[in-house]
PDB file of C-alpha atoms in Angstrom:
ATOM      1  CA  ALA V 501       0.000   0.000   0.000  1.00  0.00           C
ATOM      2  CA  GLN V 502       1.160   3.502  -0.801  1.00  0.00           C
ATOM      3  CA  LYS V 503       2.421   5.047   2.409  1.00  0.00           C
ATOM      4  CA  ILE V 504       3.231   8.511   1.103  1.00  0.00           C
ATOM      5  CA  THR V 505       0.850  10.273  -1.238  1.00  0.00           C
ATOM      6  CA  GLN V 506       1.463  13.461  -3.157  1.00  0.00           C
ATOM      7  CA  THR V 507      -1.648  14.184  -5.186  1.00  0.00           C
ATOM      8  CA  GLN V 508      -0.366  17.176  -7.137  1.00  0.00           C
ATOM      9  CA  PRO V 509       1.792  16.121 -10.107  1.00  0.00           C
ATOM     10  CA  GLY V 510       2.384  19.763 -10.979  1.00  0.00           C
ATOM     11  CA  MET V 511       1.852  23.144  -9.389  1.00  0.00           C
ATOM     12  CA  PHE V 512       2.272  26.694 -10.619  1.00  0.00           C
ATOM     13  CA  VAL V 513       2.848  29.757  -8.465  1.00  0.00           C
ATOM     14  CA  GLN V 514       3.524  33.387  -9.205  1.00  0.00           C
ATOM     15  CA  GLU V 515       6.853  34.719  -8.060  1.00  0.00           C
ATOM     16  CA  LYS V 516       6.723  36.215  -4.526  1.00  0.00           C
ATOM     17  CA  GLU V 517       3.525  34.362  -3.660  1.00  0.00           C
ATOM     18  CA  ALA V 518       3.190  31.475  -1.220  1.00  0.00           C
ATOM     19  CA  VAL V 519       2.457  27.911  -2.309  1.00  0.00           C
ATOM     20  CA  THR V 520       1.413  24.754  -0.464  1.00  0.00           C
ATOM     21  CA  LEU V 521       2.483  21.315  -1.618  1.00  0.00           C
ATOM     22  CA  ASP V 522       0.359  18.498  -0.265  1.00  0.00           C
ATOM     23  CA  CYS V 523       1.531  15.294   1.352  1.00  0.00           C
ATOM     24  CA  THR V 524      -0.434  12.648   3.211  1.00  0.00           C
ATOM     25  CA  TYR V 525       0.971   9.568   4.843  1.00  0.00           C
ATOM     26  CA  ASP V 526      -0.140   6.318   6.373  1.00  0.00           C
ATOM     27  CA  THR V 527       1.493   4.594   9.303  1.00  0.00           C
ATOM     28  CA  SER V 528       0.576   2.775  12.489  1.00  0.00           C
ATOM     29  CA  ASP V 529       4.006   3.346  14.016  1.00  0.00           C
ATOM     30  CA  PRO V 530       3.826   6.034  16.709  1.00  0.00           C
ATOM     31  CA  SER V 531       7.410   7.068  16.008  1.00  0.00           C
ATOM     32  CA  TYR V 532       8.064   8.433  12.561  1.00  0.00           C
ATOM     33  CA  GLY V 533       9.721  11.285  10.769  1.00  0.00           C
ATOM     34  CA  LEU V 534       8.536  13.329   7.829  1.00  0.00           C
ATOM     35  CA  PHE V 535      10.880  14.993   5.361  1.00  0.00           C
ATOM     36  CA  TRP V 536      10.742  17.242   2.354  1.00  0.00           C
ATOM     37  CA  TYR V 537      13.405  17.299  -0.323  1.00  0.00           C
ATOM     38  CA  LYS V 538      13.886  19.486  -3.378  1.00  0.00           C
ATOM     39  CA  GLN V 539      15.277  18.050  -6.597  1.00  0.00           C
ATOM     40  CA  PRO V 540      16.283  20.629  -9.202  1.00  0.00           C
ATOM     41  CA  SER V 541      16.942  19.597 -12.790  1.00  0.00           C
ATOM     42  CA  SER V 542      20.570  18.847 -11.885  1.00  0.00           C
ATOM     43  CA  GLY V 543      19.316  15.798  -9.982  1.00  0.00           C
ATOM     44  CA  GLU V 544      20.692  16.339  -6.512  1.00  0.00           C
ATOM     45  CA  MET V 545      18.297  15.877  -3.605  1.00  0.00           C
ATOM     46  CA  ILE V 546      18.376  18.841  -1.256  1.00  0.00           C
ATOM     47  CA  PHE V 547      17.059  18.403   2.277  1.00  0.00           C
ATOM     48  CA  LEU V 548      14.581  21.130   3.187  1.00  0.00           C
ATOM     49  CA  ILE V 549      12.770  20.363   6.415  1.00  0.00           C
ATOM     50  CA  TYR V 550      12.063  17.670   9.000  1.00  0.00           C
ATOM     51  CA  GLN V 551       9.114  17.000  11.326  1.00  0.00           C
ATOM     52  CA  GLY V 552       9.165  14.341  14.010  1.00  0.00           C
ATOM     53  CA  SER V 553       5.936  12.639  15.024  1.00  0.00           C
ATOM     54  CA  TYR V 554       6.377  13.761  18.625  1.00  0.00           C
ATOM     55  CA  ASP V 555       7.224  17.350  17.774  1.00  0.00           C
ATOM     56  CA  GLN V 556       4.626  19.691  19.225  1.00  0.00           C
ATOM     57  CA  GLN V 557       5.285  22.591  16.918  1.00  0.00           C
ATOM     58  CA  ASN V 558       5.342  22.788  13.147  1.00  0.00           C
ATOM     59  CA  ALA V 559       8.845  22.831  11.737  1.00  0.00           C
ATOM     60  CA  THR V 560      10.148  25.940  10.003  1.00  0.00           C
ATOM     61  CA  GLU V 561      13.346  26.537   8.057  1.00  0.00           C
ATOM     62  CA  GLY V 562      13.621  29.974   6.524  1.00  0.00           C
ATOM     63  CA  ARG V 563      10.972  30.273   3.811  1.00  0.00           C
ATOM     64  CA  TYR V 564       9.891  26.665   4.318  1.00  0.00           C
ATOM     65  CA  SER V 565       7.377  25.550   6.884  1.00  0.00           C
ATOM     66  CA  LEU V 566       5.704  22.231   7.404  1.00  0.00           C
ATOM     67  CA  ASN V 567       2.004  22.232   8.200  1.00  0.00           C
ATOM     68  CA  PHE V 568       1.810  19.080  10.315  1.00  0.00           C
ATOM     69  CA  GLN V 569      -1.706  17.824  11.032  1.00  0.00           C
ATOM     70  CA  LYS V 570      -1.177  14.565  12.843  1.00  0.00           C
ATOM     71  CA  ALA V 571      -4.806  13.499  13.139  1.00  0.00           C
ATOM     72  CA  ARG V 572      -5.301  13.983   9.423  1.00  0.00           C
ATOM     73  CA  LYS V 573      -1.909  12.414   8.670  1.00  0.00           C
ATOM     74  CA  SER V 574      -0.850  15.282   6.507  1.00  0.00           C
ATOM     75  CA  ALA V 575       2.478  17.090   6.261  1.00  0.00           C
ATOM     76  CA  ASN V 576       2.117  19.858   3.731  1.00  0.00           C
ATOM     77  CA  LEU V 577       5.073  22.011   2.728  1.00  0.00           C
ATOM     78  CA  VAL V 578       4.506  25.739   2.574  1.00  0.00           C
ATOM     79  CA  ILE V 579       6.963  27.867   0.624  1.00  0.00           C
ATOM     80  CA  SER V 580       6.583  31.562   1.267  1.00  0.00           C
ATOM     81  CA  ALA V 581       7.665  34.330  -1.099  1.00  0.00           C
ATOM     82  CA  SER V 582       8.386  31.996  -4.003  1.00  0.00           C
ATOM     83  CA  GLN V 583      11.486  32.601  -6.065  1.00  0.00           C
ATOM     84  CA  LEU V 584      12.326  31.513  -9.598  1.00  0.00           C
ATOM     85  CA  GLY V 585      14.974  29.218  -8.136  1.00  0.00           C
ATOM     86  CA  ASP V 586      12.283  27.302  -6.294  1.00  0.00           C
ATOM     87  CA  SER V 587      11.195  25.680  -9.556  1.00  0.00           C
ATOM     88  CA  ALA V 588      11.996  21.988  -9.056  1.00  0.00           C
ATOM     89  CA  MET V 589      10.566  18.623  -8.099  1.00  0.00           C
ATOM     90  CA  TYR V 590       9.589  18.334  -4.456  1.00  0.00           C
ATOM     91  CA  PHE V 591       9.426  15.007  -2.678  1.00  0.00           C
ATOM     92  CA  CYS V 592       7.775  14.183   0.609  1.00  0.00           C
ATOM     93  CA  ALA V 593       9.231  11.240   2.501  1.00  0.00           C
ATOM     94  CA  MET V 594       8.533   9.289   5.655  1.00  0.00           C
ATOM     95  CA  ARG V 595      10.684   7.172   7.894  1.00  0.00           C
ATOM     96  CA  GLU V 596       8.991   4.783  10.326  1.00  0.00           C
ATOM     97  CA  GLY V 597      10.984   4.183  13.466  1.00  0.00           C
ATOM     98  CA  TYR V 598      14.576   3.565  12.452  1.00  0.00           C
ATOM     99  CA  ASP V 599      13.732   2.113   9.059  1.00  0.00           C
ATOM    100  CA  ASP V 600      14.695   3.455   5.684  1.00  0.00           C
ATOM    101  CA  MET V 601      12.883   6.371   4.126  1.00  0.00           C
ATOM    102  CA  ARG V 602      10.133   6.049   1.537  1.00  0.00           C
ATOM    103  CA  PHE V 603       9.254   8.733  -0.958  1.00  0.00           C
ATOM    104  CA  GLY V 604       6.101  10.067  -2.517  1.00  0.00           C
ATOM    105  CA  ALA V 605       5.701  10.452  -6.262  1.00  0.00           C
ATOM    106  CA  GLY V 606       6.741  14.098  -6.170  1.00  0.00           C
ATOM    107  CA  THR V 607       5.271  17.427  -7.231  1.00  0.00           C
ATOM    108  CA  ARG V 608       6.788  19.567  -9.940  1.00  0.00           C
ATOM    109  CA  LEU V 609       6.653  23.218  -8.920  1.00  0.00           C
ATOM    110  CA  THR V 610       6.984  25.932 -11.513  1.00  0.00           C
ATOM    111  CA  VAL V 611       7.441  29.521 -10.379  1.00  0.00           C
ATOM    112  CA  LYS V 612       6.249  32.061 -12.921  1.00  0.00           C
ATOM    113  CA  PRO V 613       7.932  35.474 -13.205  1.00  0.00           C
TER     114      PRO V 613
ATOM    115  CA  GLY T 512      23.536  20.949   5.842  1.00  0.00           C
ATOM    116  CA  ALA T 513      25.810  17.952   5.831  1.00  0.00           C
ATOM    117  CA  VAL T 514      27.722  17.069   2.683  1.00  0.00           C
ATOM    118  CA  VAL T 515      27.648  13.812   0.784  1.00  0.00           C
ATOM    119  CA  SER T 516      29.920  13.450  -2.210  1.00  0.00           C
ATOM    120  CA  GLN T 517      29.092  11.053  -5.029  1.00  0.00           C
ATOM    121  CA  HIS T 518      31.462  10.242  -7.859  1.00  0.00           C
ATOM    122  CA  PRO T 519      31.371  10.042 -10.822  1.00  0.00           C
ATOM    123  CA  SER T 520      28.491  12.303 -11.760  1.00  0.00           C
ATOM    124  CA  ARG T 521      28.174  10.759 -15.170  1.00  0.00           C
ATOM    125  CA  VAL T 522      29.511   7.605 -16.758  1.00  0.00           C
ATOM    126  CA  ILE T 523      29.123   6.114 -20.199  1.00  0.00           C
ATOM    127  CA  CYS T 524      30.270   2.540 -20.639  1.00  0.00           C
ATOM    128  CA  LYS T 525      30.033  -0.358 -23.014  1.00  0.00           C
ATOM    129  CA  SER T 526      27.715  -3.260 -22.386  1.00  0.00           C
ATOM    130  CA  GLY T 527      29.387  -5.956 -20.322  1.00  0.00           C
ATOM    131  CA  THR T 528      31.712  -3.702 -18.371  1.00  0.00           C
ATOM    132  CA  SER T 529      31.496  -2.970 -14.650  1.00  0.00           C
ATOM    133  CA  VAL T 530      31.065   0.466 -13.168  1.00  0.00           C
ATOM    134  CA  LYS T 531      31.889   1.569  -9.622  1.00  0.00           C
ATOM    135  CA  ILE T 532      30.157   4.518  -7.967  1.00  0.00           C
ATOM    136  CA  GLU T 533      31.511   6.019  -4.749  1.00  0.00           C
ATOM    137  CA  CYS T 534      29.551   7.748  -2.021  1.00  0.00           C
ATOM    138  CA  ARG T 535      31.318   9.614   0.768  1.00  0.00           C
ATOM    139  CA  SER T 536      29.986  11.433   3.798  1.00  0.00           C
ATOM    140  CA  LEU T 537      32.380  14.367   4.146  1.00  0.00           C
ATOM    141  CA  ASP T 538      31.558  15.857   7.529  1.00  0.00           C
ATOM    142  CA  PHE T 539      29.900  13.107   9.504  1.00  0.00           C
ATOM    143  CA  GLN T 540      30.220   9.383  10.034  1.00  0.00           C
ATOM    144  CA  ALA T 541      27.535   7.225   8.524  1.00  0.00           C
ATOM    145  CA  THR T 542      26.903   3.731   9.822  1.00  0.00           C
ATOM    146  CA  THR T 543      24.076   3.485   7.354  1.00  0.00           C
ATOM    147  CA  MET T 544      23.996   4.538   3.724  1.00  0.00           C
ATOM    148  CA  PHE T 545      21.361   3.960   1.092  1.00  0.00           C
ATOM    149  CA  TRP T 546      21.392   3.466  -2.648  1.00  0.00           C
ATOM    150  CA  TYR T 547      18.468   4.577  -4.794  1.00  0.00           C
ATOM    151  CA  ARG T 548      17.622   4.351  -8.443  1.00  0.00           C
ATOM    152  CA  GLN T 549      15.503   6.913 -10.228  1.00  0.00           C
ATOM    153  CA  PHE T 550      13.915   6.562 -13.644  1.00  0.00           C
ATOM    154  CA  PRO T 551      12.957   9.665 -15.629  1.00  0.00           C
ATOM    155  CA  LYS T 552      10.008  11.538 -14.180  1.00  0.00           C
ATOM    156  CA  GLN T 553       9.661   9.046 -11.340  1.00  0.00           C
ATOM    157  CA  SER T 554      10.378   8.976  -7.661  1.00  0.00           C
ATOM    158  CA  LEU T 555      13.348   7.395  -5.945  1.00  0.00           C
ATOM    159  CA  MET T 556      13.317   3.629  -5.531  1.00  0.00           C
ATOM    160  CA  LEU T 557      15.364   2.177  -2.712  1.00  0.00           C
ATOM    161  CA  MET T 558      17.727  -0.493  -3.987  1.00  0.00           C
ATOM    162  CA  ALA T 559      19.630  -1.411  -0.863  1.00  0.00           C
ATOM    163  CA  THR T 560      20.672  -0.354   2.593  1.00  0.00           C
ATOM    164  CA  SER T 561      24.386  -0.380   3.188  1.00  0.00           C
ATOM    165  CA  ASN T 562      25.622  -1.044   6.714  1.00  0.00           C
ATOM    166  CA  GLU T 563      29.210  -0.391   7.703  1.00  0.00           C
ATOM    167  CA  GLY T 564      31.079  -3.595   8.331  1.00  0.00           C
ATOM    168  CA  SER T 565      28.268  -5.921   7.346  1.00  0.00           C
ATOM    169  CA  LYS T 566      26.391  -7.110   4.303  1.00  0.00           C
ATOM    170  CA  ALA T 567      23.986  -4.831   2.541  1.00  0.00           C
ATOM    171  CA  THR T 568      20.258  -5.413   2.721  1.00  0.00           C
ATOM    172  CA  TYR T 569      18.683  -5.487  -0.718  1.00  0.00           C
ATOM    173  CA  GLU T 570      15.116  -4.632  -1.601  1.00  0.00           C
ATOM    174  CA  GLN T 571      12.954  -7.259  -3.218  1.00  0.00           C
ATOM    175  CA  GLY T 572      13.682  -7.606  -6.897  1.00  0.00           C
ATOM    176  CA  VAL T 573      17.171  -6.092  -6.750  1.00  0.00           C
ATOM    177  CA  GLU T 574      19.869  -8.536  -7.826  1.00  0.00           C
ATOM    178  CA  LYS T 575      22.611  -8.504  -5.212  1.00  0.00           C
ATOM    179  CA  ASP T 576      25.089 -10.131  -7.582  1.00  0.00           C
ATOM    180  CA  LYS T 577      24.387  -7.440 -10.129  1.00  0.00           C
ATOM    181  CA  PHE T 578      24.620  -4.505  -7.780  1.00  0.00           C
ATOM    182  CA  LEU T 579      27.502  -5.073  -5.392  1.00  0.00           C
ATOM    183  CA  ILE T 580      27.628  -2.830  -2.364  1.00  0.00           C
ATOM    184  CA  ASN T 581      30.597  -2.366  -0.081  1.00  0.00           C
ATOM    185  CA  HIS T 582      30.578  -0.187   3.030  1.00  0.00           C
ATOM    186  CA  ALA T 583      34.069  -0.661   4.348  1.00  0.00           C
ATOM    187  CA  SER T 584      34.339   2.504   6.402  1.00  0.00           C
ATOM    188  CA  LEU T 585      32.099   4.955   8.217  1.00  0.00           C
ATOM    189  CA  THR T 586      32.460   7.491   5.422  1.00  0.00           C
ATOM    190  CA  LEU T 587      32.490   5.438   2.234  1.00  0.00           C
ATOM    191  CA  SER T 588      30.059   3.156   0.459  1.00  0.00           C
ATOM    192  CA  THR T 589      30.478   1.919  -3.089  1.00  0.00           C
ATOM    193  CA  LEU T 590      28.010   0.507  -5.594  1.00  0.00           C
ATOM    194  CA  THR T 591      29.404  -1.608  -8.407  1.00  0.00           C
ATOM    195  CA  VAL T 592      27.143  -2.375 -11.338  1.00  0.00           C
ATOM    196  CA  THR T 593      28.589  -5.595 -12.678  1.00  0.00           C
ATOM    197  CA  SER T 594      28.373  -6.582 -16.345  1.00  0.00           C
ATOM    198  CA  ALA T 595      26.243  -3.553 -17.097  1.00  0.00           C
ATOM    199  CA  HIS T 596      23.606  -3.732 -19.826  1.00  0.00           C
ATOM    200  CA  PRO T 597      21.530  -1.013 -21.465  1.00  0.00           C
ATOM    201  CA  GLU T 598      18.608  -1.718 -19.134  1.00  0.00           C
ATOM    202  CA  ASP T 599      20.845  -0.708 -16.227  1.00  0.00           C
ATOM    203  CA  SER T 600      21.038   2.820 -17.613  1.00  0.00           C
ATOM    204  CA  SER T 601      19.539   5.066 -14.982  1.00  0.00           C
ATOM    205  CA  PHE T 602      20.194   7.746 -12.381  1.00  0.00           C
ATOM    206  CA  TYR T 603      21.727   6.288  -9.231  1.00  0.00           C
ATOM    207  CA  ILE T 604      21.790   8.358  -6.074  1.00  0.00           C
ATOM    208  CA  CYS T 605      23.256   7.581  -2.693  1.00  0.00           C
ATOM    209  CA  SER T 606      22.304   8.838   0.713  1.00  0.00           C
ATOM    210  CA  ALA T 607      23.973   8.823   4.102  1.00  0.00           C
ATOM    211  CA  ARG T 608      22.158   9.033   7.399  1.00  0.00           C
ATOM    212  CA  ASP T 609      23.548  11.486   9.908  1.00  0.00           C
ATOM    213  CA  GLU T 610      23.110   9.739  13.234  1.00  0.00           C
ATOM    214  CA  GLY T 611      24.744  12.430  15.335  1.00  0.00           C
ATOM    215  CA  ARG T 612      23.019  13.442  18.525  1.00  0.00           C
ATOM    216  CA  ALA T 613      21.141  16.444  17.197  1.00  0.00           C
ATOM    217  CA  ALA T 614      20.915  15.241  13.640  1.00  0.00           C
ATOM    218  CA  LYS T 615      17.442  13.680  13.844  1.00  0.00           C
ATOM    219  CA  ASN T 616      18.782  10.910  11.610  1.00  0.00           C
ATOM    220  CA  ILE T 617      18.374  13.032   8.532  1.00  0.00           C
ATOM    221  CA  GLN T 618      19.432  11.488   5.261  1.00  0.00           C
ATOM    222  CA  TYR T 619      21.650  13.638   3.071  1.00  0.00           C
ATOM    223  CA  PHE T 620      22.066  12.835  -0.584  1.00  0.00           C
ATOM    224  CA  GLY T 621      24.850  12.827  -3.091  1.00  0.00           C
ATOM    225  CA  ALA T 622      24.447  14.611  -6.408  1.00  0.00           C
ATOM    226  CA  GLY T 623      23.741  11.360  -8.224  1.00  0.00           C
ATOM    227  CA  THR T 624      25.373   9.395 -11.034  1.00  0.00           C
ATOM    228  CA  ARG T 625      23.867   9.186 -14.471  1.00  0.00           C
ATOM    229  CA  LEU T 626      24.814   5.842 -15.980  1.00  0.00           C
ATOM    230  CA  SER T 627      24.477   5.244 -19.695  1.00  0.00           C
ATOM    231  CA  VAL T 628      25.279   1.767 -20.984  1.00  0.00           C
ATOM    232  CA  LEU T 629      25.784   1.525 -24.739  1.00  0.00           C
TER     233      LEU T 629
END
């Protein structure tokens, strides 16, 4: 069964506006971690933000914030003040316990000037 | 963030040859490293988990004799694609898990290796 779901294959946002990329997950493990990575056309995977299942507050890293709704099992990424350089593939991932990490299908974000 | 170096970034080889890809964690020690494969316009697929000093754990459907993994030190894991064939052409990307105290076990990735087998 798919454990990480990203329902938006592609998203467009105007430069300087905020955008939300959706991610839902499924797990019965009480201890898990949620991650977002950015993959530009060069191929490298860039770590953006992490949220632990026991963290009380939503994670933030600069212009990135993670909207963690535990009961709904969602971990949406919010990018504020979009920049042209934000155009890339974005992957949501989950790690259960100490296991390896599994990825969603990804969302391609295009920032329009 | 932490740095993971992957080399080479691109390799073109003839069918039947073997190709070695190196993955190094430059500023932290990694007991555990991971190797992924990514097809165009798709997500990352875990191939194997590499554990320092022990045998790698392969995902179902991944041929361990085809994709040899060695994790001889806490900063280096290698993936060797043996007797490569055109169907092995893909983007291979490694990852190292930072297990330091405040690191939250975050996985950092190399820049990937694009393998083309002629």
